[in-house]
Coordinates of C-alpha atoms and ligand atoms in Angstrom, one line a residue:
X1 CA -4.1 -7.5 24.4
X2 CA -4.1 -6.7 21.0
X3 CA -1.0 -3.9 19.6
X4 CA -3.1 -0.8 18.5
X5 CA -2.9 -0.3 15.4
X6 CA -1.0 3.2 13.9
X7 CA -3.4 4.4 11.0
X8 CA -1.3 4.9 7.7
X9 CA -1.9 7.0 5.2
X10 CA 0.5 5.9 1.8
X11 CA 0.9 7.9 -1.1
X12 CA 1.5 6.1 -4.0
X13 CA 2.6 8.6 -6.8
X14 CA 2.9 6.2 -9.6
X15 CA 5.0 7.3 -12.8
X16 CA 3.9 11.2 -12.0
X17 CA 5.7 14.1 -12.0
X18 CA 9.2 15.7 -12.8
X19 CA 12.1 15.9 -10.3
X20 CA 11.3 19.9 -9.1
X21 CA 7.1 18.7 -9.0
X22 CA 8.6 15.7 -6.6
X23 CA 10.5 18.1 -4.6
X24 CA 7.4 20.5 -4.3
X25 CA 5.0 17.9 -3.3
X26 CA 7.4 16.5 -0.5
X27 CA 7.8 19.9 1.0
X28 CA 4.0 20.2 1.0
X29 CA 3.7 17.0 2.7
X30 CA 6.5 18.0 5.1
X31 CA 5.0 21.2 5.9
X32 CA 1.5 19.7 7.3
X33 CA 3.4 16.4 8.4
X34 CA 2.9 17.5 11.7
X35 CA -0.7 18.5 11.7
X36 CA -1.8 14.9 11.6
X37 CA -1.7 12.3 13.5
X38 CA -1.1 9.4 11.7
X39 CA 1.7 8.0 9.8
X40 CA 2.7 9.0 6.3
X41 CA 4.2 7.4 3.6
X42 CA 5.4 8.4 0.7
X43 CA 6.8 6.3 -2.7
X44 CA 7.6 8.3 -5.2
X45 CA 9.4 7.1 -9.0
X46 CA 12.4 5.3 -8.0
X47 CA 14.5 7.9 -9.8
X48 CA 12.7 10.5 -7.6
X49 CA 14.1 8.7 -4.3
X50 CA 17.0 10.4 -3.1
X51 CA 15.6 14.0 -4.1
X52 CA 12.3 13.1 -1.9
X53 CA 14.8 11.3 0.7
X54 CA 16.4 14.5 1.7
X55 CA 12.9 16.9 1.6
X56 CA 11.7 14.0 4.2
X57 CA 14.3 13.7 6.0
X58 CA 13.4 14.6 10.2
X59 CA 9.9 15.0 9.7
X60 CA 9.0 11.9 10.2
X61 CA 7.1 10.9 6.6
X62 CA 8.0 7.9 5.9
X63 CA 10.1 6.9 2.5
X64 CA 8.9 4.3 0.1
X65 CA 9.7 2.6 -3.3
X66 CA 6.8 1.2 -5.9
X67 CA 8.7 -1.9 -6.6
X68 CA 11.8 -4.3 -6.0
X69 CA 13.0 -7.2 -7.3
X70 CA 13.6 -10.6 -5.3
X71 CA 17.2 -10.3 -5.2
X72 CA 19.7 -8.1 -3.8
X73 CA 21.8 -7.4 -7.1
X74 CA 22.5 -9.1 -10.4
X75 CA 21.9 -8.8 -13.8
X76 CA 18.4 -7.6 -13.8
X77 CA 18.7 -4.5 -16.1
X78 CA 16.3 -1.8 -14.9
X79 CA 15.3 -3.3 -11.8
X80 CA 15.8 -1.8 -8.5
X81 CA 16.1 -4.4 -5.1
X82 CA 15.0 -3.9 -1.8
X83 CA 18.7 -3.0 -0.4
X84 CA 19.2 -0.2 -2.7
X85 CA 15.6 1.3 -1.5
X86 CA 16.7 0.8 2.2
X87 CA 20.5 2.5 1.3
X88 CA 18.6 5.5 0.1
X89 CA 16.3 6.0 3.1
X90 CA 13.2 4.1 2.3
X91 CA 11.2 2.1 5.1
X92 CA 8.7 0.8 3.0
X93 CA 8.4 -0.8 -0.6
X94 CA 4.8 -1.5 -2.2
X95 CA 4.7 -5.2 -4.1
X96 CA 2.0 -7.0 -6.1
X97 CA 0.1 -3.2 -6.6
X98 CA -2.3 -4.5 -9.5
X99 CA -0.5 -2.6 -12.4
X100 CA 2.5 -4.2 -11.8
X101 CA 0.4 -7.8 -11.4
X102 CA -1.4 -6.3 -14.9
X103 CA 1.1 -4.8 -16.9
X104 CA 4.6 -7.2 -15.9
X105 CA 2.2 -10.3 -15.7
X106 CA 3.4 -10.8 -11.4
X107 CA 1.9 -14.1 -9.9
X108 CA 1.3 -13.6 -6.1
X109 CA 4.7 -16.2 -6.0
X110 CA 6.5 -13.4 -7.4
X111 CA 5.2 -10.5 -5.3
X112 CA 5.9 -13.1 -2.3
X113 CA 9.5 -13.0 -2.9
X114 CA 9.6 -9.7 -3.5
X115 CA 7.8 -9.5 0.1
X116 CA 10.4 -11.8 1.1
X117 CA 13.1 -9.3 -0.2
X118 CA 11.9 -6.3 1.8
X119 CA 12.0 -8.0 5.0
X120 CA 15.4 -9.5 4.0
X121 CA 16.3 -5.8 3.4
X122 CA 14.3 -4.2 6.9
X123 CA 11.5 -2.9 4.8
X124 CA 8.2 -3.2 5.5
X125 CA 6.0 -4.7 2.5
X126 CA 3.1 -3.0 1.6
X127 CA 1.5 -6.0 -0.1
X128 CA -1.3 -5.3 -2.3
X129 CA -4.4 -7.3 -3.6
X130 CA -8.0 -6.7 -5.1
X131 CA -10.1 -7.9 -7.4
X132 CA -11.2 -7.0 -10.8
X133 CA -14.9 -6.2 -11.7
X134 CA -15.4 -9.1 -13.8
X135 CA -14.0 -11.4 -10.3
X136 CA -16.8 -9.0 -7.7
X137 CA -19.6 -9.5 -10.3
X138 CA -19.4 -13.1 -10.4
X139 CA -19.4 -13.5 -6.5
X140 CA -15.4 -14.1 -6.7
X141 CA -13.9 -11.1 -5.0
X142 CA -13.9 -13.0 -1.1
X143 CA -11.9 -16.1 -2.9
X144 CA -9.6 -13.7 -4.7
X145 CA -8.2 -12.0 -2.3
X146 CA -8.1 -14.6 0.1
X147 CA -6.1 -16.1 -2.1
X148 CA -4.2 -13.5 -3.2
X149 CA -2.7 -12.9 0.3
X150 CA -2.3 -16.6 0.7
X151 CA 0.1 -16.9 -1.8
X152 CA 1.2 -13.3 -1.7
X153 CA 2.4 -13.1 2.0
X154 CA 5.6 -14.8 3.6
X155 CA 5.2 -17.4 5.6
X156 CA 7.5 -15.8 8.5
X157 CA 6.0 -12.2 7.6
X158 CA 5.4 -10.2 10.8
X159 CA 2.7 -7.3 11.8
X160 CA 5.6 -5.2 12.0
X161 CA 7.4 -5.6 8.3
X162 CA 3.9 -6.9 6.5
X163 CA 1.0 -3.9 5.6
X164 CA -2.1 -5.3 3.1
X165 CA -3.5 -2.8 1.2
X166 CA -6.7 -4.0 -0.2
X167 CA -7.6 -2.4 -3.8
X168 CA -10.1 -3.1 -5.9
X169 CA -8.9 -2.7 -9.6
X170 CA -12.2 -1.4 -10.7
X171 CA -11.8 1.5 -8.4
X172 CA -8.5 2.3 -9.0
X173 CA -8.1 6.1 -10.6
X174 CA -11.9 5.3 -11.5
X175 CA -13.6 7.4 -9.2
X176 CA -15.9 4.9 -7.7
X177 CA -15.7 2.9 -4.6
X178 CA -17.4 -0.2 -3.2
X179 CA -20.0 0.6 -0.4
X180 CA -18.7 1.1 2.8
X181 CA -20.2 -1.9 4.2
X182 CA -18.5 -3.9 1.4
X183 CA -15.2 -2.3 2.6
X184 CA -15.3 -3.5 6.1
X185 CA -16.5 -7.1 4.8
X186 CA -14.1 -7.5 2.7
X187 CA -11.5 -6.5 5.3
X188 CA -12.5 -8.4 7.9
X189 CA -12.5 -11.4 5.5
X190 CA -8.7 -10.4 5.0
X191 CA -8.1 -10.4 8.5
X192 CA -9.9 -13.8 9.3
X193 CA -7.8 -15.4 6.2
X194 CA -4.8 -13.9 7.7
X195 CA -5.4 -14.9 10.9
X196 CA -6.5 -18.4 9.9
X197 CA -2.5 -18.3 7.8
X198 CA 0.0 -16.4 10.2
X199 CA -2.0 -16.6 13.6
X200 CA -4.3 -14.3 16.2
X201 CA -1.4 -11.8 16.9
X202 CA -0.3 -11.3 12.9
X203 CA -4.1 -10.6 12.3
X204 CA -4.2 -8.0 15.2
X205 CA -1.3 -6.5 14.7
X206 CA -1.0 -6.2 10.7
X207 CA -2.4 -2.9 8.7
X208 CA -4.4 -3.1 6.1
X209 CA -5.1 -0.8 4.3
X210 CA -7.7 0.9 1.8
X211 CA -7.1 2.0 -1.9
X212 CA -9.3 2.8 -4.8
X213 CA -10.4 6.6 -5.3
X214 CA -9.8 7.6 -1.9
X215 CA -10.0 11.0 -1.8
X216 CA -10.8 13.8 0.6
X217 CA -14.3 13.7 0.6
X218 CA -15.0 9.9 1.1
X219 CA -12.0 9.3 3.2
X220 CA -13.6 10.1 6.9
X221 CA -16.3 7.6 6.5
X222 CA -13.8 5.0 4.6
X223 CA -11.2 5.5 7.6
X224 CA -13.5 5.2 10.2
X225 CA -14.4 1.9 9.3
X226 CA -13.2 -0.9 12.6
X227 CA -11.0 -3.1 10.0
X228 CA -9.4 -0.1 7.5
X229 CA -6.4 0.9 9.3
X230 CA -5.4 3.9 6.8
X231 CA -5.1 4.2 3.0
X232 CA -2.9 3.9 -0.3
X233 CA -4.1 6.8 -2.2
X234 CA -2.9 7.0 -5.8
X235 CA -4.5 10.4 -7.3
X236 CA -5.2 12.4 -5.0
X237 CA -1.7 11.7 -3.3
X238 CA -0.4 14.3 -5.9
X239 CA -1.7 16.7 -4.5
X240 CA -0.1 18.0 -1.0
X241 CA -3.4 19.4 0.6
X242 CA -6.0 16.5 -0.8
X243 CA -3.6 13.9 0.9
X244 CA -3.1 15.8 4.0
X245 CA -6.8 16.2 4.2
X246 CA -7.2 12.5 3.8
X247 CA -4.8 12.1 6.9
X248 CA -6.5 14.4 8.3
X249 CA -9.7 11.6 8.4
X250 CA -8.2 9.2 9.5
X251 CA -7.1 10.3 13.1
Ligands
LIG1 P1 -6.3 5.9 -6.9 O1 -5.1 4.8 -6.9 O2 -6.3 6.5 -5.6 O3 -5.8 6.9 -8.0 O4 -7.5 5.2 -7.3 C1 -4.9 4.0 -5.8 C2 -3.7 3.1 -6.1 O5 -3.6 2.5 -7.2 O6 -2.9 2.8 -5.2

């Protein structure tokens, strides 16, 4: 039998907020942590970690970075790797979100060793794909993400260290989100390709995720959906009661 699935609901805070807002909006997490009943994440700026590391610390919300690079250390000025975000408490690092594939130019070989890095470090990778609008309006979106997570996950990636959190660029901090219907199509293409890549039990066993304008008011119907198995919320993860009311869903 399949492993049930624990729904997760991720905050991704982007480049957001000074160190005191950080600390305020882990305590607010903190505070209705255990009010829910599904797992949080949070990834704060990477210069935000240990502050949010300590707020977090026994309550069971989960640590995070944005970001790592493929190797453990080096000369890679400004970069962050995957050890130093599990020496400062993180479980989690998200790779390939679709600013970093936008703005730093990352190919899904590149967010695949980065992948490769978290599990080399006992993180587990939140590994993000989605299409643009220009890829869904010519029919393309199925093809690109199927390939996306192809390429983007490791080949020896388990349910347990691998989450997919599907985004569509065009609804990222746009307010808009595809239908529903198109969700669950979409994700159950995901888990077909995945299953078809890393086999019946990955497929069962892996989260994926939902991202792209998720806030409280869409996120019950969004979270109820068989194949979304929690969210990566980007706005409305800034703000302590709109994220706990999207956990709050998606029980
Ligand atoms: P959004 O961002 O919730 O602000 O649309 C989601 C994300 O980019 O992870």
């Amino acid at each position: 039998m399949a492993t049930p699935r624990t729904m997760l609901i991720a905050g991704n805070w982007k480049m957001n907020g000074l160190e005191n807002e950080a600390l305020a909006l882990a305590k607010g997490v903190v505070a209705g942590a255990a009010d829910v009943r599904c797992a949080l994440l949070v990834c704060p700026p990477s210069v935000q970690l240990s502050t949010v590391a300590a707020a977090v610390s026994g309550s069971g919300v989960a640590l995070g970075g944005q970001d790592c690079h493929p190797s453990a250390n080096g000369a890679h000025t400004g970069d962050v790797s995957a050890e130093m975000l599990s020496d400062i408490g993180c479980g989690y690092v998200i790779v390939g979100h679709s600013e970093r594939r936008a703005d730093h130019g990352e190919s899904d070989a590149l967010v695949r060793a980065k992948a490769e890095a978290a599990q080399r470090a006992g993180l587990t990778a939140v590994i993000c794909v989605g299409e643009t609008e220009a890829e869904r309006d010519a029919g393309r979106a199925d093809a690109v993400v199927a390939g996306q997570v192809t390429g983007s996950v490791p080949k020896d990636a388990t349910a347990a260290n691998t989450v997919i959190a599907y985004e569509p660029v065009w609804a990222i901090g746009t307010g808009r989100t595809p239908t529903p219907d198109d969700v669950q199509a979409i994700h159950r293409h995901l888990r077909d390709t995945v299953s078809a890549n890393h086999g019946a039990d990955f497929a069962a066993g892996v989260r994926l995720l939902y991202g792209g304008s998720v806030k409280p008011g869409n996120a019950v119907e969004l979270m109820g959906l068989a194949d979304v198995d929690g969210a990566l919320v980007g706005g409305a993860s800034l703000v302590a009661e709109d994220f706990l009311a999207i956990a709050a869903s998606s029980a």
